[in-house]
Structures are given as structure tokens and as C-alpha cells.
């Protein structure tokens, strides 16, 4: 396998190195992790003072940031939540496949939500707070290609009907009483549903940063109490290559926007192939976000791996992961347990011993962190509680999770049609209560209102303020000032020339004087406000 680590010179004195390692281990065992961090910080400061040319590595091992003993107790019913996530997956799949049966190349995406379903559901069940009398509501930016999963949840909640789902991407042909569902989140197309447009890659990330910043502004100016509110964003790893995704990272850190949490769905695949076939996108993003000043939480492996890590006393797993690139990870996702036993655990004797006693099926079921509800909840809870920095959660998932032969394949992003055997296989994989006929006919499934699943779903959303996404327009309508009140200088120019900049500054100054509109004007100037003659306006804002 490819070794991505930087080559280090041979150790001239292994015995002395071992003594230093033993001493540090004794420090941790005797005085704890906090004291160990203090010593390391002191040594790092000393290294900088003595200019020895050392700098810290921004990339941590390819394991979970949150250790098992630091995980909070899971507050829900795992079995019920897994069943609900399976239902969301099915209805999302059925919606897209049925649409493409109606119109051959209608489009839509299945594999993205298949990889992100558990990330979404953990947020919906435990973290995404809607607006109610006691809470002004969180803002959530949803990965656009995963929109079918949000529609699937709204269907179970009773906010969308079967007719609505049957007209996904068919707004113009929806019959009376039904609404067509837009391809991607967009409030113009669905004004009572989506909070934000995210369908142009990169639009969601940069918008989420500025919304978080503006909420902090409202709180600091005592205009609106937003302290309890969070801005959540679920985005794709390929989306991080968009300039807009990266351009405001340092602003978020500089402003200490701890009301902002990003969840990057690292399924390692974009439309045209691997995100980083010969590298590791999770490590790359960790260095980028850490360097920008964000708190980084790596969510790499599921609970099934905990026992393996506990038995691995020599660090064999971490070393193996350090030499495995994303292209190989994609191959492991697309293959079965036998292949993964031979190709990954078969690399050396240490790994072989770790896999002893495991069946091929158990190896095949080893989850990545983004598919494990317990691990996801731990990461979300840590992010929500973190103070002083924005947080990014790098969640390792499989593109097309559970899609049988499509899982992890380079073609899965565009996979929109299924054979009968594939549909029955999907039903079996997720233990769905569907007959063969219901599965092959792509019937939508909704449990009875008094079922355990429906009561659970509704109770958890009620505890978080109700259903979401939900867009409300309850704000007052501010009357538009008469044009003569703010632009008379242009209406009665009498042949006088005026630069565009000067005209804008005069217009803005007049708007600020308007008693109704003026207090609501918030100029956001990146630079050159004084150059453009706006200094006199500062005291009016």
C-alpha cells in the first residue's frame, strides 16, 4: 500500500528514544492527560525559542478524535432510530427511482443520502432545534444532493403526501392538491419548507459562516438574543474544493463562532470519481481546518472497531491506516468481507491476529464512523459544547451505503435505476417491512401513527420545537421610503456629474435617516469605507 507519511531519518539511539517514550507514558499514567498536555506545550515553546526547526504536525492519526471512555451515554433508542433511518433511506430511494421510471433521465441522487442518512437523523432526533416559543430555532444547511432524505422524513411527519413524493423534480406536472418537490433546497421554489438555497456547490458553506456571524452580531448589539442558537451545515467532501467553501474559514475562527458546526460527509467520492484517490481527504481537511483555527473532530470508525483498537497494543491498525489511501478505502467499501480480510487484515501478522475469530460477515459489517449513531451523537455533542471556536466534524462514510452492488462504486453517484433483485436486496439489508411486491413496485412506506417508530419520531421533534426544515416569514413588513426621500439628488441632478461611489454613499446616508428602515440597515464593508467617504455614516449605524 502507498505510504503517505514523510520519511524520517533513522533513529541514532533507539534506547534513549524508548526511555523518553516510557517517561512520557509514566507522566500520563501518574499525572493525567492535562498535565501531559502542559508539559508538551512547554516543550514546544522551548523548541521555538531555541529555533530547532521543529513544528507540530496538524494531522492526527486516522482514528476517532473522541475516545471510547469520553463518549456520553446515547440518549435514545438505537433500535428504533436505526429502523427510522432505514425507512428514510427506502422512501428516498423509491422517490428517485420512481421519478426516473416516469421520465427516463429525470435525475436525482440516491447514493449521497444513503451515505449521509445517519448524520441527518442524529441531528433531527437530538440536535436540530426548530423555532418555538422558547427558542428562536437553529439554522441548518443541508447537503443539496441529499434533499430526497429530507423529503422522506417530512413524509413520515405528515408534512408531505405520497403525491408530493411522486412528483419529485416534476413541479410543473404536479396535480391539484400536490406540490412538486424541487431537486435541491431552495426557498424560492418551496417557500414554506427550505430555509436556505444550497444547490450551487459552495453556497451553503460560505452562507452558513455569515449567518453565524450575523447571529453573533445581533446578540452583541442586543438586537436579538441568539445565544442558544446554532448554525449547522452538512456538506460533502468534494464540495470542500469549491472556493466559496474555503474562503471564509479564517473569518469564522477569528470571530470565535462557536455557534457554527460543520459536518463534512467524507464518502470519498464526487460525481466524476474519488475526491482524493491517491491521498486522504480527511487528513487534508483536518490540516486545513486546524490551520485556519477550527476545532476538528474526526469521526472515522464505528463502535464495531472499538474492540479491535482495544486489542491492538502495538499500533498496527493506526500504522496500516496511515499507509492506506482513499482509492483503496473505496475498494474496501465496494468489496466483501473476504476481500477485506485478505487485502487489509492480511497485510501482516499483527493485523491477521486482530481479525482472528471474526467471520467474513462481521468484517463486512465493520462500520465507518458516519454510519454509527453512538459515535455520531458523541461527535455532535462535543461540537455543540465546544467554546471559542467553530467546529468541523469529518465523518467517514461509504457512498451508496447499503446499495448492494452500487456501494462504493465510482458509478454510484449517478445510480438511479434498480433491478427487482437489487430492490429486494436493499429491503433485506435494512430489514424493511415490505413484501416482494411492495419492494419491486417501489411502494412508499409509512408506519401507523400509533407505532413505536412514529411516536418516537414525533416525540423527539416536539422536544426540539417541531418539524424542520420550516421557513417562516413572520417578520414585519417595512414600508419602502418614497424615492424622493433617499434619491432626490439623482432625480434632480440638474446635469451634475456624480461618481457611482458618491451616489451610493449619499443614497445609503439618506436611507439611514429613515425612521422605519434606517435602524434595520447593517452595512458590511470589507475595506475602504473611509476611502469612499462613508466615515460620517458610522455614528448613524
XYZ file of C-alpha atoms in Angstrom:
541
model
C 0.000 0.000 0.000
C 1.075 3.596 -0.544
C 2.879 5.275 2.335
C 1.807 8.917 2.631
C 3.920 9.656 5.687
C 7.005 11.852 5.386
C 10.202 9.837 5.563
C 12.090 10.303 8.843
C 15.805 9.712 9.362
C 16.960 6.581 11.123
C 16.955 6.809 14.927
C 20.614 7.085 16.067
C 19.774 5.976 19.620
C 16.621 3.811 19.832
C 17.254 3.038 23.512
C 17.237 6.705 24.506
C 14.097 7.253 22.415
C 12.397 4.351 24.174
C 13.315 5.855 27.558
C 11.729 9.176 26.575
C 8.589 7.346 25.442
C 8.429 5.376 28.682
C 8.899 8.548 30.719
C 6.057 10.250 28.895
C 3.808 7.214 29.344
C 4.571 7.289 33.067
C 3.713 11.002 33.179
C 0.311 10.357 31.612
C -0.362 7.392 33.896
C 0.690 9.256 37.041
C -0.481 12.829 36.483
C -3.094 12.549 33.736
C -3.650 13.920 30.263
C -3.992 17.570 31.304
C -0.545 17.637 32.901
C 0.900 15.810 29.891
C -0.508 18.487 27.573
C 1.027 21.223 29.726
C 4.445 19.579 29.505
C 4.152 19.196 25.735
C 3.124 22.853 25.354
C 6.114 23.909 27.463
C 8.494 21.779 25.410
C 7.017 23.128 22.169
C 7.553 26.700 23.388
C 11.127 25.835 24.309
C 11.703 24.325 20.854
C 10.508 27.541 19.219
C 12.709 29.668 21.481
C 15.757 27.607 20.599
C 14.840 27.645 16.891
C 15.480 23.983 16.300
C 13.241 23.969 13.225
C 10.503 21.800 14.708
C 6.802 22.477 14.152
C 3.773 20.478 15.261
C 2.031 18.099 12.885
C -1.519 19.279 12.188
C -2.648 15.805 11.174
C -3.599 13.331 13.894
C -3.818 9.529 13.449
C -6.624 8.165 11.271
C -8.811 7.315 14.261
C -11.682 8.928 16.149
C -10.892 12.145 17.989
C -13.242 11.190 20.829
C -12.032 8.089 22.707
C -14.487 5.470 23.890
C -14.206 6.480 27.549
C -15.138 10.081 26.665
C -18.349 9.189 24.819
C -21.559 10.332 26.530
C -24.330 7.824 27.047
C -26.547 7.611 23.988
C -29.856 9.306 24.954
C -32.143 7.481 22.540
C -33.316 4.052 21.475
C -30.754 2.730 18.999
C -33.010 0.062 17.538
C -35.852 2.495 16.843
C -33.557 5.130 15.366
C -31.925 2.579 13.086
C -35.356 1.455 11.868
C -36.355 5.054 11.205
C -33.155 5.723 9.265
C -33.842 2.618 7.183
C -37.325 3.899 6.350
C -35.891 7.273 5.308
C -33.401 5.511 3.062
C -36.118 3.427 1.425
C -38.560 6.258 0.771
C -35.759 8.465 -0.583
C -34.653 5.680 -2.919
C -38.217 4.903 -4.017
C -38.872 8.571 -4.745
C -35.863 8.977 -7.047
C -36.214 5.617 -8.807
C -39.947 6.117 -9.429
C -39.282 9.559 -10.863
C -36.751 8.120 -13.285
C -39.160 5.374 -14.296
C -41.635 8.108 -15.240
C -39.089 10.211 -17.106
C -36.029 8.291 -18.209
C -33.355 10.889 -17.425
C -35.097 12.971 -14.802
C -32.106 12.816 -12.477
C -31.849 12.943 -8.727
C -29.448 11.335 -6.293
C -29.700 8.252 -4.084
C -26.125 7.481 -3.078
C -25.410 10.812 -1.362
C -28.261 10.483 1.133
C -27.505 6.775 1.544
C -24.124 7.839 2.917
C -25.475 10.745 4.996
C -28.729 9.318 6.415
C -27.376 8.649 9.910
C -25.704 12.069 10.031
C -29.033 13.700 9.222
C -31.097 11.539 11.542
C -28.872 12.112 14.577
C -29.293 15.828 14.043
C -33.056 15.585 13.595
C -33.543 13.362 16.643
C -31.212 15.097 19.083
C -29.753 18.444 17.950
C -31.539 20.449 15.234
C -33.840 22.766 17.192
C -36.813 24.308 15.413
C -38.311 27.648 16.323
C -40.834 27.677 19.155
C -41.882 29.995 21.965
C -38.732 29.284 23.990
C -36.139 29.027 21.203
C -35.697 31.057 18.034
C -34.506 27.989 16.162
C -31.286 26.649 14.706
C -30.296 27.241 11.107
C -29.484 24.083 9.138
C -27.815 23.984 5.737
C -28.443 20.616 4.078
C -26.187 18.912 1.541
C -28.170 19.535 -1.671
C -27.798 16.083 -3.221
C -29.273 14.603 -0.029
C -32.561 16.507 -0.335
C -34.567 13.296 -1.032
C -33.813 12.136 2.505
C -35.237 15.331 3.985
C -38.374 14.876 1.888
C -38.601 11.274 3.100
C -38.589 12.444 6.720
C -41.190 15.137 6.010
C -43.374 12.395 4.513
C -43.289 10.391 7.752
C -44.017 13.568 9.703
C -47.146 14.124 7.616
C -45.898 17.341 6.029
C -45.631 15.816 2.549
C -48.013 13.356 0.888
C -47.405 10.373 -1.383
C -48.491 12.550 -4.304
C -45.842 15.087 -3.339
C -43.133 12.422 -3.264
C -44.392 11.006 -6.557
C -43.715 14.384 -8.187
C -40.102 14.811 -7.170
C -38.453 17.059 -9.776
C -41.830 17.371 -11.517
C -43.135 20.691 -10.212
C -44.936 21.641 -13.419
C -46.888 18.391 -13.724
C -47.997 18.011 -10.098
C -51.804 17.602 -9.913
C -54.109 19.789 -7.885
C -53.562 19.192 -4.190
C -49.953 18.089 -4.622
C -46.745 20.020 -4.893
C -43.722 19.097 -6.929
C -40.526 18.764 -4.929
C -37.507 20.754 -6.057
C -34.275 18.971 -6.920
C -32.271 20.819 -4.298
C -33.054 23.020 -1.287
C -34.399 26.368 -2.444
C -36.850 28.660 -0.610
C -37.933 30.341 -3.842
C -39.256 27.028 -5.134
C -40.591 25.774 -1.771
C -41.028 28.951 0.307
C -42.591 27.289 3.369
C -40.115 24.411 3.534
C -36.455 25.140 2.820
C -34.660 27.722 4.931
C -31.729 28.248 2.548
C -30.621 27.520 -1.013
C -27.612 25.206 -1.104
C -27.868 23.733 -4.604
C -24.844 25.508 -6.027
C -21.807 23.784 -4.534
C -20.078 26.066 -2.035
C -23.078 28.314 -1.478
C -24.121 26.561 1.738
C -20.713 26.640 3.466
C -19.988 30.332 2.988
C -23.603 31.299 3.730
C -23.549 29.344 6.983
C -20.471 31.240 8.176
C -22.005 34.630 7.529
C -25.310 33.624 9.105
C -23.444 32.507 12.234
C -21.536 35.769 12.264
C -24.699 37.816 11.830
C -26.416 35.988 14.689
C -23.432 36.853 16.879
C -23.737 40.470 15.724
C -27.419 40.544 16.690
C -26.562 39.247 20.152
C -23.682 41.677 20.697
C -25.793 44.643 19.611
C -28.573 43.407 21.913
C -30.945 43.386 18.965
C -31.875 39.718 19.349
C -30.780 37.021 21.779
C -29.224 34.279 19.646
C -27.002 32.687 22.301
C -28.953 29.418 22.332
C -28.994 29.063 18.557
C -26.632 27.035 16.399
C -25.860 27.069 12.713
C -25.399 23.525 11.401
C -24.144 22.631 7.953
C -23.982 19.157 6.409
C -21.764 19.299 3.336
C -19.842 16.959 1.052
C -16.096 16.363 0.962
C -15.968 17.105 -2.766
C -17.788 20.367 -2.058
C -14.821 21.492 0.016
C -12.889 22.045 -3.232
C -15.210 24.924 -4.109
C -13.518 28.308 -3.477
C -16.591 29.519 -1.580
C -16.312 26.627 0.873
C -12.833 27.634 1.994
C -12.790 31.397 1.572
C -14.228 32.403 4.961
C -12.762 29.730 7.262
C -10.371 32.131 8.972
C -13.178 34.657 9.461
C -15.182 32.050 11.375
C -12.178 31.269 13.581
C -11.210 34.913 14.045
C -14.740 35.771 15.157
C -14.747 32.734 17.504
C -18.013 31.469 16.018
C -18.624 28.574 18.383
C -22.278 28.739 17.296
C -21.208 27.132 13.999
C -20.858 23.380 13.361
C -19.996 21.835 10.012
C -20.438 18.136 9.329
C -18.451 17.126 6.255
C -19.730 13.865 4.809
C -16.454 12.235 3.737
C -17.710 9.441 1.500
C -14.503 9.953 -0.514
C -16.312 10.287 -3.837
C -17.522 13.089 -6.064
C -19.513 12.924 -9.300
C -16.549 12.100 -11.517
C -14.625 9.765 -9.216
C -12.592 9.811 -5.997
C -12.177 13.096 -4.156
C -8.544 12.196 -3.398
C -7.818 8.797 -4.899
C -4.109 8.839 -4.071
C -4.402 10.772 -0.830
C -6.689 11.041 2.196
C -9.250 13.828 2.110
C -9.989 13.538 5.837
C -6.345 14.183 6.728
C -6.115 17.003 4.198
C -9.220 18.711 5.562
C -8.049 18.228 9.140
C -4.854 20.143 8.409
C -6.699 22.836 6.506
C -9.338 23.460 9.196
C -6.893 23.156 12.098
C -4.554 25.605 10.393
C -7.454 28.029 9.938
C -8.198 27.858 13.666
C -11.168 25.490 13.789
C -11.826 22.747 16.302
C -11.592 19.469 14.362
C -13.400 16.259 15.330
C -12.523 13.170 13.295
C -15.368 10.644 13.144
C -13.681 7.793 11.317
C -14.641 4.375 12.728
C -17.782 2.867 14.218
C -18.255 1.049 17.513
C -17.508 -2.321 15.887
C -13.878 -1.215 15.670
C -13.576 -0.428 19.396
C -12.695 -3.998 20.329
C -10.080 -4.195 17.580
C -8.416 -0.985 18.746
C -8.513 -2.194 22.364
C -6.702 -5.409 21.399
C -4.202 -3.588 19.217
C -1.423 -2.959 21.733
C 1.250 -2.324 19.084
C -0.499 0.347 16.990
C -0.758 -1.923 13.949
C -4.147 -0.532 12.893
C -3.022 3.098 13.022
C 0.089 2.247 11.005
C -1.995 0.407 8.409
C -4.443 3.290 8.085
C -1.510 5.700 7.689
C -0.480 3.866 4.528
C -3.949 3.374 3.019
C -5.179 5.947 0.515
C -8.782 6.825 -0.281
C -8.778 4.885 -3.527
C -8.072 1.743 -1.538
C -10.728 2.669 1.026
C -13.223 2.898 -1.821
C -12.230 -0.558 -2.993
C -12.751 -1.923 0.518
C -16.223 -0.296 0.562
C -17.152 -1.928 -2.740
C -15.859 -5.400 -1.829
C -16.979 -8.033 0.688
C -15.613 -9.286 3.987
C -13.451 -11.995 2.416
C -11.689 -9.471 0.195
C -11.151 -7.063 3.099
C -9.800 -9.845 5.305
C -7.233 -10.767 2.656
C -6.379 -7.271 1.422
C -6.419 -5.233 4.631
C -6.049 -7.576 7.581
C -3.799 -9.838 5.530
C -1.050 -7.231 5.242
C 0.931 -8.569 8.191
C 0.793 -10.986 11.095
C -0.294 -8.341 13.624
C -3.392 -7.451 11.621
C -4.166 -11.093 10.927
C -4.208 -11.811 14.656
C -6.583 -8.911 15.281
C -9.075 -10.362 12.789
C -8.868 -13.882 14.164
C -12.227 -15.117 15.402
C -14.162 -12.717 13.156
C -16.296 -14.111 10.355
C -16.205 -12.598 6.884
C -19.702 -11.239 7.512
C -18.539 -9.494 10.707
C -15.663 -7.914 8.820
C -18.079 -6.827 6.097
C -20.299 -5.175 8.726
C -17.492 -3.116 10.302
C -18.966 0.381 10.142
C -17.342 3.651 9.322
C -17.949 6.364 11.892
C -20.542 8.259 9.882
C -22.869 5.238 9.976
C -22.710 4.680 13.749
C -25.365 6.568 15.715
C -23.454 6.350 19.005
C -20.273 7.778 17.504
C -22.161 10.463 15.590
C -24.008 11.563 18.713
C -20.727 11.788 20.643
C -19.200 13.971 17.925
C -22.257 16.238 17.696
C -22.433 16.620 21.476
C -18.750 17.573 21.642
C -19.189 20.085 18.828
C -22.283 21.652 20.396
C -20.486 22.068 23.732
C -17.202 23.423 22.354
C -16.436 27.036 23.275
C -14.295 29.589 21.478
C -14.020 28.044 18.008
C -16.207 26.821 15.163
C -16.164 23.041 14.867
C -15.907 20.772 11.854
C -16.780 17.074 12.110
C -15.075 14.980 9.443
C -17.374 11.970 9.133
C -16.085 8.907 7.275
C -18.875 7.187 5.299
C -19.476 4.897 2.328
C -21.002 6.384 -0.810
C -24.152 4.430 -1.599
C -24.162 2.745 1.827
C -26.386 -0.338 1.685
C -26.961 -0.132 -2.072
C -25.644 -3.638 -2.713
C -23.530 -3.796 -5.843
C -23.609 0.013 -6.064
C -21.965 0.615 -2.677
C -18.623 2.358 -3.045
C -18.574 2.072 -6.841
C -17.464 5.038 -8.935
C -20.813 4.965 -10.770
C -22.970 5.061 -7.658
C -23.391 8.864 -7.629
C -25.477 8.598 -10.804
C -27.182 5.314 -9.902
C -30.924 5.941 -10.342
C -32.389 2.664 -11.627
C -32.629 -0.678 -9.836
C -33.487 -4.186 -10.912
C -36.006 -6.176 -8.856
C -33.259 -8.225 -7.222
C -31.469 -5.019 -6.153
C -34.628 -3.650 -4.542
C -35.277 -6.881 -2.656
C -31.629 -6.924 -1.590
C -31.949 -3.367 -0.256
C -35.104 -4.363 1.628
C -33.318 -7.339 3.178
C -30.194 -5.327 4.027
C -32.216 -2.866 6.104
C -34.910 -5.289 7.364
C -37.732 -3.268 5.851
C -41.341 -4.462 6.438
C -42.104 -4.750 2.728
C -43.369 -7.679 0.681
C -41.589 -8.614 -2.531
C -44.370 -6.935 -4.498
C -44.141 -3.735 -2.435
C -40.368 -3.640 -2.825
C -40.318 -4.214 -6.565
C -43.173 -1.752 -7.153
C -41.316 0.886 -5.100
C -44.189 1.453 -2.675
C -43.648 4.245 -0.189
C -43.830 3.031 3.394
C -45.231 4.882 6.388
C -45.796 3.135 9.745
C -49.109 3.502 11.552
C -49.462 6.687 13.573
C -49.588 4.711 16.825
C -46.482 2.634 16.007
C -43.377 2.826 18.177
C -41.438 4.435 15.342
C -43.949 7.203 14.640
C -44.467 8.045 18.301
C -40.694 8.196 18.755
C -40.152 10.401 15.704
C -42.860 12.867 16.699
C -41.861 12.987 20.366
C -38.255 13.826 19.562
C -39.191 16.572 17.137
C -41.725 18.015 19.578
C -38.976 18.142 22.204
C -36.883 20.123 19.715
C -39.575 22.618 18.804
C -41.337 20.814 15.960
C -40.619 19.775 12.407
C -37.824 21.193 10.311
C -36.748 22.457 7.901
C -39.505 25.001 8.110
C -39.323 28.505 6.756
C -41.362 31.185 8.465
C -41.924 34.742 7.324
C -43.311 36.279 10.485
C -41.248 39.472 10.336
C -42.828 42.889 9.978
C -43.024 44.454 6.540
C -41.022 47.684 6.479
C -42.576 50.321 4.229
C -40.399 51.367 1.313
C -39.443 55.044 1.640
C -40.537 57.405 -1.074
C -37.822 57.555 -3.711
C -37.539 61.293 -3.362
C -36.586 60.833 0.288
C -33.392 58.962 -0.484
C -32.596 59.603 -4.172
C -33.691 63.147 -4.864
C -30.085 64.039 -5.663
C -30.394 61.773 -8.700
C -33.935 62.768 -9.644
C -32.981 66.427 -9.591
C -29.383 66.149 -10.711
C -29.713 69.199 -12.986
C -26.882 67.970 -15.157
C -24.389 67.481 -12.328
C -21.997 64.556 -12.708
C -21.526 62.225 -9.764
C -19.455 59.083 -9.352
C -21.236 55.825 -8.668
C -19.487 55.590 -5.298
C -20.575 59.060 -4.220
C -24.137 58.395 -5.331
C -24.262 55.158 -3.369
C -22.902 56.779 -0.194
C -25.459 59.590 -0.393
C -28.247 57.088 -1.026
C -27.142 54.968 1.940
C -26.918 58.016 4.176
C -30.459 59.028 3.297
C -31.776 55.507 3.928
C -30.147 55.523 7.369
C -32.118 58.665 8.223
C -35.440 56.967 7.509
C -37.112 56.248 10.867
C -38.590 52.883 9.797
C -35.867 51.475 7.571
C -32.770 53.160 8.994
C -32.416 51.069 12.183
C -32.544 47.915 10.050
C -29.695 48.844 7.712
C -26.474 46.966 8.514
C -23.573 47.940 6.226
C -20.990 45.158 5.877
C -17.833 46.708 4.428
C -14.762 44.579 3.780
C -12.468 47.606 3.373
C -12.186 51.200 2.122
C -15.223 52.622 3.899
C -13.259 55.778 4.716
C -11.827 55.957 1.197
C -15.352 56.040 -0.187
C -16.425 58.783 2.191
C -18.509 56.608 4.498
C -16.791 57.612 7.746
C -19.503 60.135 8.566
C -22.092 57.360 8.438
C -20.501 55.271 11.208
C -22.240 57.111 14.038
C -25.599 56.674 12.310
C -25.410 52.881 12.238
